[in-house]
Amino acid sequence: MAPPKTYSSISAFHSKLLGAKRILAVCGAGLSASSGLPTFRGKGGMWRNHEAMSLATLDAFERDPGLVWMFYGYRRHMALTVKPNAAHYALAELARKVPGFMCLTQNVDNLHIRASHPPSQLKLLHGSLFSIKCTRCSFLQPSNADDPFCPALAPASLPPPPNQPHPILDPNTPLPSVPAQDLPHCPKCQIGLQRPGVVWFGEQLDHQMLEDIDKWIEAEKVDLVLVIGTSGVVWPAAGFSEQARTKGETSVVVVNMELEEGGRNNRPEKEDFGFEGDAAVLLPRLLEPIIGRMVVEEEGEVRWVGGRS
Ligand code: APR
């Protein structure tokens, strides 16, 4: 494999990293790309013949909850099928080594959690595919990994034929229409339809979580912000690095497959360090002076050697 392209010096970044007490990460879909999950903008942005983002709205759910649930049933299934990659593990280890590290993620795939990221140092900005919310009384089931989520969504959870894409992705394969009465209803109020516990376009992020993030950023100078695998066009995530900079001298490092195009967070000329390539390759290397090197045991267990004690 060709070495990752970078435009900054890794050793200069390492000096910054070693002096950093408070570190913030803002992560996006590119972090999970090498696990096998598609990103939103770019070629992974279609689901069948629908723009993936057009299905992530309350309007779409109200119009056709069966279709939207099928989309989310498929995303749940895929997220359960893939594994966290070295970048998720590297961030989890950074959290254990640096108490002043906070990771904000836009990803709803639960891969940070499956990589054992300490929960107190992780904020799920856009919720989780595996939490379930009532559309009527907002009762929240924090963790549900049933696959399929209910019998009517079974087509989304079928294993694809070997070496072929999942049949549900082919717009020419008919999709059974799922009426609302075949979808799960709230176990508490018994009336409301359940929906994925993710934040859809046009919805507010959890108020308390945003307040906690503001408090964390405002508490003291943030030495380093890592902006990883995000196009940086969705707010409020896109604004956290600039917010951190207002507290004093903050270095911002962007890790992205494509540095030159896109939104504000992946334009290297606005940042202090930019590293172009796969986050799963780059992050373990960038964080190595603190986390050491990752060793994967035969049973798939991950351990770290040679990190900062
Ligand atoms: N390593 C690093 N970066 C990568 C990789 C990779 N292997 N693969 C892709 N990228 C980069 C792309 O260049 C792009 O800049 O990841 C970014 C992914 O951008 P988006 O698809 O826009 O994802 P994200 O920024 O997370 O989107 C934000 O938008 O649709 C909503 O709610 C959804 O949380 C999502 C939000």
Short mmCIF file of C-alpha atoms and ligand atoms in Angstrom, two decimals:
data_model
loop_
_atom_site.label_atom_id
_atom_site.label_comp_id
_atom_site.label_asym_id
_atom_site.label_seq_id
_atom_site.Cartn_x
_atom_site.Cartn_y
_atom_site.Cartn_z
CA MET A 1 0.00 0.00 0.00
CA ALA A 2 1.32 3.48 -0.86
CA PRO A 3 2.27 5.55 2.20
CA PRO A 4 -0.36 8.13 3.14
CA LYS A 5 0.06 11.59 1.59
CA THR A 6 0.54 14.30 4.15
CA TYR A 7 1.13 17.97 3.83
CA SER A 8 2.33 18.49 7.38
CA SER A 9 5.30 17.13 9.26
CA ILE A 10 4.38 14.24 11.52
CA SER A 11 7.23 15.08 13.90
CA ALA A 12 6.02 18.70 14.26
CA PHE A 13 2.56 17.34 15.01
CA HIS A 14 4.01 14.91 17.56
CA SER A 15 5.65 17.77 19.48
CA LYS A 16 2.28 19.54 19.69
CA LEU A 17 0.54 16.34 20.73
CA LEU A 18 3.01 15.58 23.50
CA GLY A 19 2.50 19.04 25.00
CA ALA A 20 -1.30 18.90 24.81
CA LYS A 21 -3.33 18.54 28.01
CA ARG A 22 -6.78 19.16 26.58
CA ILE A 23 -7.63 17.53 23.26
CA LEU A 24 -10.92 17.60 21.38
CA ALA A 25 -11.82 15.30 18.48
CA VAL A 26 -14.66 15.95 16.04
CA CYS A 27 -15.36 12.83 13.99
CA GLY A 28 -17.46 12.03 10.94
CA ALA A 29 -18.37 9.21 8.61
CA GLY A 30 -14.85 8.96 7.12
CA LEU A 31 -13.71 7.46 10.44
CA SER A 32 -15.87 4.39 9.81
CA ALA A 33 -15.25 4.23 6.04
CA SER A 34 -12.47 1.69 6.25
CA SER A 35 -14.68 -0.49 8.47
CA GLY A 36 -16.91 -0.75 5.39
CA LEU A 37 -19.65 1.81 6.10
CA PRO A 38 -20.43 4.35 3.36
CA THR A 39 -20.05 8.08 3.91
CA PHE A 40 -22.95 10.46 3.23
CA ARG A 41 -21.56 12.87 0.67
CA GLY A 42 -19.89 11.23 -2.27
CA LYS A 43 -20.61 7.92 -3.89
CA GLY A 44 -22.06 6.29 -0.78
CA GLY A 45 -24.75 8.98 -0.66
CA MET A 46 -27.50 7.04 -2.44
CA TRP A 47 -29.68 4.28 -0.99
CA ARG A 48 -31.51 2.47 -3.77
CA ASN A 49 -32.79 5.43 -5.82
CA HIS A 50 -33.14 7.72 -2.81
CA GLU A 51 -30.67 10.33 -1.62
CA ALA A 52 -29.71 8.91 1.78
CA MET A 53 -30.11 12.36 3.33
CA SER A 54 -33.68 12.71 2.04
CA LEU A 55 -34.62 9.68 4.15
CA ALA A 56 -33.15 11.21 7.30
CA THR A 57 -36.03 13.56 8.03
CA LEU A 58 -39.21 13.49 10.11
CA ASP A 59 -41.18 14.37 6.96
CA ALA A 60 -39.92 11.26 5.18
CA PHE A 61 -40.79 9.14 8.24
CA GLU A 62 -44.29 10.59 8.47
CA ARG A 63 -44.82 10.02 4.75
CA ASP A 64 -43.55 6.42 4.67
CA PRO A 65 -42.33 5.05 8.02
CA GLY A 66 -41.89 1.57 6.48
CA LEU A 67 -39.43 2.86 3.87
CA VAL A 68 -37.47 4.95 6.37
CA TRP A 69 -37.35 2.02 8.81
CA MET A 70 -36.11 -0.27 6.01
CA PHE A 71 -33.27 2.22 5.35
CA TYR A 72 -32.40 2.31 9.06
CA GLY A 73 -32.87 -1.47 9.40
CA TYR A 74 -30.25 -1.87 6.68
CA ARG A 75 -27.90 0.64 8.34
CA ARG A 76 -28.30 -1.14 11.70
CA HIS A 77 -27.60 -4.47 10.03
CA MET A 78 -24.48 -3.12 8.27
CA ALA A 79 -23.18 -1.45 11.43
CA LEU A 80 -23.57 -4.75 13.31
CA THR A 81 -21.83 -6.67 10.52
CA VAL A 82 -18.67 -4.53 10.40
CA LYS A 83 -16.00 -4.05 13.07
CA PRO A 84 -14.36 -0.98 14.63
CA ASN A 85 -11.11 -0.11 12.85
CA ALA A 86 -7.70 0.97 14.15
CA ALA A 87 -8.80 4.63 14.29
CA HIS A 88 -11.69 3.87 16.68
CA TYR A 89 -9.32 1.86 18.88
CA ALA A 90 -6.68 4.61 18.74
CA LEU A 91 -9.17 7.24 19.93
CA ALA A 92 -10.38 4.94 22.73
CA GLU A 93 -6.79 4.44 23.90
CA LEU A 94 -6.10 8.19 23.67
CA ALA A 95 -9.08 8.70 25.99
CA ARG A 96 -7.61 6.27 28.52
CA LYS A 97 -4.19 7.94 28.37
CA VAL A 98 -5.33 11.58 28.37
CA PRO A 99 -8.03 12.45 30.92
CA GLY A 100 -8.44 15.84 29.20
CA PHE A 101 -9.52 14.26 25.90
CA MET A 102 -13.11 14.57 24.69
CA CYS A 103 -14.40 12.89 21.54
CA LEU A 104 -17.43 14.30 19.73
CA THR A 105 -18.76 12.06 17.00
CA GLN A 106 -21.41 12.53 14.34
CA ASN A 107 -21.41 8.79 13.73
CA VAL A 108 -24.41 6.76 14.84
CA ASP A 109 -22.89 3.34 14.15
CA ASN A 110 -21.78 2.52 17.74
CA LEU A 111 -18.26 1.62 16.56
CA HIS A 112 -16.63 3.92 19.14
CA ILE A 113 -18.52 2.10 21.88
CA ARG A 114 -17.63 -1.31 20.47
CA ALA A 115 -13.97 -0.20 20.51
CA SER A 116 -14.43 0.37 24.30
CA HIS A 117 -14.15 4.16 24.18
CA PRO A 118 -14.67 5.40 27.78
CA PRO A 119 -18.30 6.66 27.80
CA SER A 120 -17.54 9.77 29.87
CA GLN A 121 -15.18 10.95 27.10
CA LEU A 122 -17.56 10.38 24.19
CA LYS A 123 -20.54 12.43 22.98
CA LEU A 124 -22.83 10.96 20.34
CA LEU A 125 -23.86 14.21 18.66
CA HIS A 126 -26.39 12.60 16.33
CA GLY A 127 -27.60 9.82 18.66
CA SER A 128 -27.34 6.13 17.84
CA LEU A 129 -28.85 3.65 15.39
CA PHE A 130 -29.26 1.37 18.39
CA SER A 131 -31.36 3.62 20.55
CA ILE A 132 -35.08 3.67 19.85
CA LYS A 133 -37.42 6.56 20.54
CA CYS A 134 -41.20 6.86 20.68
CA THR A 135 -42.59 9.40 18.19
CA ARG A 136 -45.38 10.26 20.63
CA CYS A 137 -44.09 10.23 24.23
CA SER A 138 -40.30 10.30 23.45
CA PHE A 139 -39.70 7.23 25.69
CA LEU A 140 -36.13 6.17 24.89
CA GLN A 141 -34.80 2.63 24.81
CA PRO A 142 -31.06 3.32 25.03
CA SER A 143 -29.85 0.07 23.57
CA ASN A 144 -31.50 -2.35 21.19
CA ALA A 145 -29.43 -4.37 18.73
CA ASP A 146 -32.17 -6.69 17.45
CA ASP A 147 -31.42 -7.59 13.85
CA PRO A 148 -33.88 -7.43 12.20
CA PHE A 149 -35.46 -4.86 14.46
CA CYS A 150 -38.86 -6.47 13.78
CA PRO A 151 -40.04 -9.27 11.44
CA ALA A 152 -41.34 -6.84 8.80
CA LEU A 153 -37.81 -5.45 8.36
CA ALA A 154 -36.23 -8.87 7.71
CA PRO A 155 -35.34 -8.03 4.04
CA ALA A 156 -32.91 -5.37 5.34
CA SER A 157 -31.03 -7.94 7.41
CA LEU A 158 -30.57 -10.74 4.88
CA PRO A 159 -26.98 -11.76 4.24
CA PRO A 160 -25.99 -10.71 0.68
CA PRO A 161 -24.97 -13.41 -1.82
CA PRO A 162 -21.16 -13.97 -1.65
CA ASN A 163 -19.14 -11.12 -3.24
CA GLN A 164 -22.24 -9.24 -4.28
CA PRO A 165 -23.90 -6.10 -2.98
CA HIS A 166 -26.89 -6.48 -0.73
CA PRO A 167 -30.01 -7.04 -2.91
CA ILE A 168 -31.82 -4.29 -1.02
CA LEU A 169 -29.42 -1.75 -2.59
CA ASP A 170 -30.61 -2.62 -6.11
CA PRO A 171 -33.52 -0.31 -7.03
CA ASN A 172 -34.70 -2.97 -9.50
CA THR A 173 -35.26 -5.45 -6.67
CA PRO A 174 -38.76 -4.66 -5.40
CA LEU A 175 -38.96 -3.59 -1.79
CA PRO A 176 -41.96 -4.88 0.17
CA SER A 177 -43.99 -1.97 1.45
CA VAL A 178 -44.28 -2.11 5.24
CA PRO A 179 -47.46 -0.63 6.75
CA ALA A 180 -47.16 1.31 10.01
CA GLN A 181 -49.12 -1.36 11.93
CA ASP A 182 -46.31 -3.88 11.21
CA LEU A 183 -43.71 -1.60 12.82
CA PRO A 184 -42.98 -1.62 16.57
CA HIS A 185 -44.97 0.66 18.84
CA CYS A 186 -43.84 2.16 22.12
CA PRO A 187 -43.75 -0.30 25.04
CA LYS A 188 -44.56 2.58 27.42
CA CYS A 189 -47.45 4.56 25.91
CA GLN A 190 -48.48 1.65 23.64
CA ILE A 191 -49.64 4.16 21.01
CA GLY A 192 -46.67 5.94 19.39
CA LEU A 193 -44.69 4.44 16.56
CA GLN A 194 -41.07 3.79 17.48
CA ARG A 195 -38.32 5.47 15.43
CA PRO A 196 -34.53 5.35 15.35
CA GLY A 197 -32.96 7.45 18.13
CA VAL A 198 -30.90 9.52 15.70
CA VAL A 199 -31.05 13.25 15.03
CA TRP A 200 -32.69 13.91 11.68
CA PHE A 201 -32.20 16.98 9.49
CA GLY A 202 -34.28 19.81 10.91
CA GLU A 203 -34.16 18.39 14.46
CA GLN A 204 -32.36 19.76 17.50
CA LEU A 205 -29.44 17.98 19.12
CA ASP A 206 -29.86 16.97 22.74
CA HIS A 207 -29.90 20.22 24.69
CA GLN A 208 -28.11 18.90 27.80
CA MET A 209 -25.37 17.32 25.70
CA LEU A 210 -24.75 20.60 23.86
CA GLU A 211 -24.57 22.45 27.16
CA ASP A 212 -22.05 19.92 28.48
CA ILE A 213 -19.92 20.32 25.35
CA ASP A 214 -20.00 24.12 25.63
CA LYS A 215 -18.96 23.86 29.28
CA TRP A 216 -16.13 21.49 28.41
CA ILE A 217 -14.80 23.76 25.65
CA GLU A 218 -15.20 26.94 27.69
CA ALA A 219 -13.65 25.50 30.89
CA GLU A 220 -10.03 25.97 29.83
CA LYS A 221 -7.83 26.34 26.77
CA VAL A 222 -8.11 23.46 24.30
CA ASP A 223 -4.59 22.67 23.08
CA LEU A 224 -5.44 20.51 20.10
CA VAL A 225 -8.51 19.77 17.96
CA LEU A 226 -8.51 16.67 15.75
CA VAL A 227 -11.02 16.92 12.89
CA ILE A 228 -11.34 13.41 11.52
CA GLY A 229 -13.17 12.13 8.44
CA THR A 230 -15.85 14.80 8.25
CA SER A 231 -16.80 17.10 5.39
CA GLY A 232 -17.50 19.72 8.05
CA VAL A 233 -20.71 21.00 6.52
CA VAL A 234 -23.19 19.95 9.19
CA TRP A 235 -23.69 22.16 12.25
CA PRO A 236 -23.05 22.34 15.12
CA ALA A 237 -20.20 19.84 14.58
CA ALA A 238 -18.67 22.09 11.92
CA GLY A 239 -18.26 24.93 14.43
CA PHE A 240 -16.55 23.24 17.39
CA SER A 241 -12.96 23.74 16.17
CA GLU A 242 -13.51 27.49 15.73
CA GLN A 243 -15.26 27.67 19.11
CA ALA A 244 -12.25 25.98 20.71
CA ARG A 245 -9.87 28.47 19.09
CA THR A 246 -11.58 31.36 20.88
CA LYS A 247 -10.18 30.11 24.21
CA GLY A 248 -6.51 30.69 23.41
CA GLU A 249 -3.83 29.09 21.32
CA THR A 250 -5.32 25.96 19.76
CA SER A 251 -3.86 23.85 16.97
CA VAL A 252 -6.28 22.21 14.58
CA VAL A 253 -5.32 19.05 12.72
CA VAL A 254 -7.43 17.69 9.88
CA VAL A 255 -7.27 14.01 8.96
CA ASN A 256 -9.22 13.33 5.79
CA MET A 257 -9.05 11.21 2.64
CA GLU A 258 -9.31 14.41 0.57
CA LEU A 259 -7.97 17.60 2.02
CA GLU A 260 -8.35 20.06 -0.78
CA GLU A 261 -12.08 20.13 -1.51
CA GLY A 262 -15.21 20.44 0.56
CA GLY A 263 -16.40 22.35 3.56
CA ARG A 264 -14.59 24.44 6.10
CA ASN A 265 -13.17 21.55 8.11
CA ASN A 266 -11.21 19.93 5.36
CA ARG A 267 -9.48 22.91 3.80
CA PRO A 268 -5.91 22.59 4.98
CA GLU A 269 -4.99 26.26 4.46
CA LYS A 270 -7.37 27.09 7.35
CA GLU A 271 -5.81 24.52 9.63
CA ASP A 272 -2.47 24.10 11.38
CA PHE A 273 -1.84 20.51 10.34
CA GLY A 274 -3.41 18.44 7.57
CA PHE A 275 -2.89 14.76 6.88
CA GLU A 276 -4.42 13.23 3.81
CA GLY A 277 -5.30 9.55 3.76
CA ASP A 278 -7.31 6.87 5.50
CA ALA A 279 -7.98 7.75 9.15
CA ALA A 280 -7.55 4.08 10.07
CA VAL A 281 -3.95 4.23 8.82
CA LEU A 282 -3.08 7.76 9.88
CA LEU A 283 -4.56 8.10 13.37
CA PRO A 284 -2.64 5.23 15.01
CA ARG A 285 0.55 6.69 13.53
CA LEU A 286 -0.25 10.25 14.57
CA LEU A 287 -1.16 9.29 18.13
CA GLU A 288 1.62 6.72 18.61
CA PRO A 289 3.82 8.80 21.00
CA ILE A 290 0.96 8.64 23.51
CA ILE A 291 -0.91 5.43 22.76
CA GLY A 292 1.95 3.22 21.56
CA ARG A 293 1.44 0.51 18.97
CA MET A 294 -1.69 -1.59 18.60
CA VAL A 295 -1.38 -5.36 18.82
CA VAL A 296 -4.32 -7.52 17.79
CA GLU A 297 -4.40 -10.86 19.59
CA GLU A 298 -5.55 -14.04 17.86
CA GLU A 299 -9.02 -13.80 19.41
CA GLY A 300 -9.33 -10.24 18.07
CA GLU A 301 -8.54 -8.60 21.43
CA VAL A 302 -6.67 -5.31 21.08
CA ARG A 303 -3.79 -4.25 23.35
CA TRP A 304 -1.26 -1.44 23.22
CA VAL A 305 2.49 -1.59 23.71
CA GLY A 306 5.01 1.17 24.32
CA GLY A 307 2.62 4.05 24.96
CA ARG A 308 3.04 6.85 27.50
CA SER A 309 2.68 5.48 31.00
N1 APR B 1 -10.45 8.37 6.17
C1 APR B 1 -10.60 9.69 6.42
N2 APR B 1 -11.52 10.46 5.82
C2 APR B 1 -12.34 9.87 4.94
C3 APR B 1 -12.25 8.49 4.62
C4 APR B 1 -11.25 7.73 5.28
N3 APR B 1 -11.08 6.42 5.05
N4 APR B 1 -13.21 8.20 3.71
C5 APR B 1 -13.87 9.34 3.48
N5 APR B 1 -13.36 10.36 4.21
C6 APR B 1 -13.81 11.74 4.32
C7 APR B 1 -14.40 12.35 3.06
O1 APR B 1 -13.38 12.95 2.26
C8 APR B 1 -15.38 13.37 3.62
O2 APR B 1 -14.72 14.63 3.85
O3 APR B 1 -14.87 11.73 5.26
C9 APR B 1 -15.76 12.81 5.00
C10 APR B 1 -17.17 12.26 5.08
O4 APR B 1 -18.06 13.33 4.91
P1 APR B 1 -19.64 13.13 4.98
O5 APR B 1 -20.04 11.99 4.13
O6 APR B 1 -20.23 14.46 4.69
O7 APR B 1 -19.89 12.69 6.49
P2 APR B 1 -20.02 13.60 7.80
O8 APR B 1 -19.13 14.78 7.75
O9 APR B 1 -19.90 12.68 8.94
O10 APR B 1 -21.53 14.08 7.68
C11 APR B 1 -22.10 14.77 8.75
O11 APR B 1 -24.25 14.62 7.78
O12 APR B 1 -25.76 13.29 6.63
C12 APR B 1 -25.42 13.79 7.85
O13 APR B 1 -26.05 13.02 9.94
C13 APR B 1 -25.20 12.72 8.87
O14 APR B 1 -23.60 12.65 10.67
C14 APR B 1 -23.76 12.92 9.28
C15 APR B 1 -23.51 14.38 8.96
#
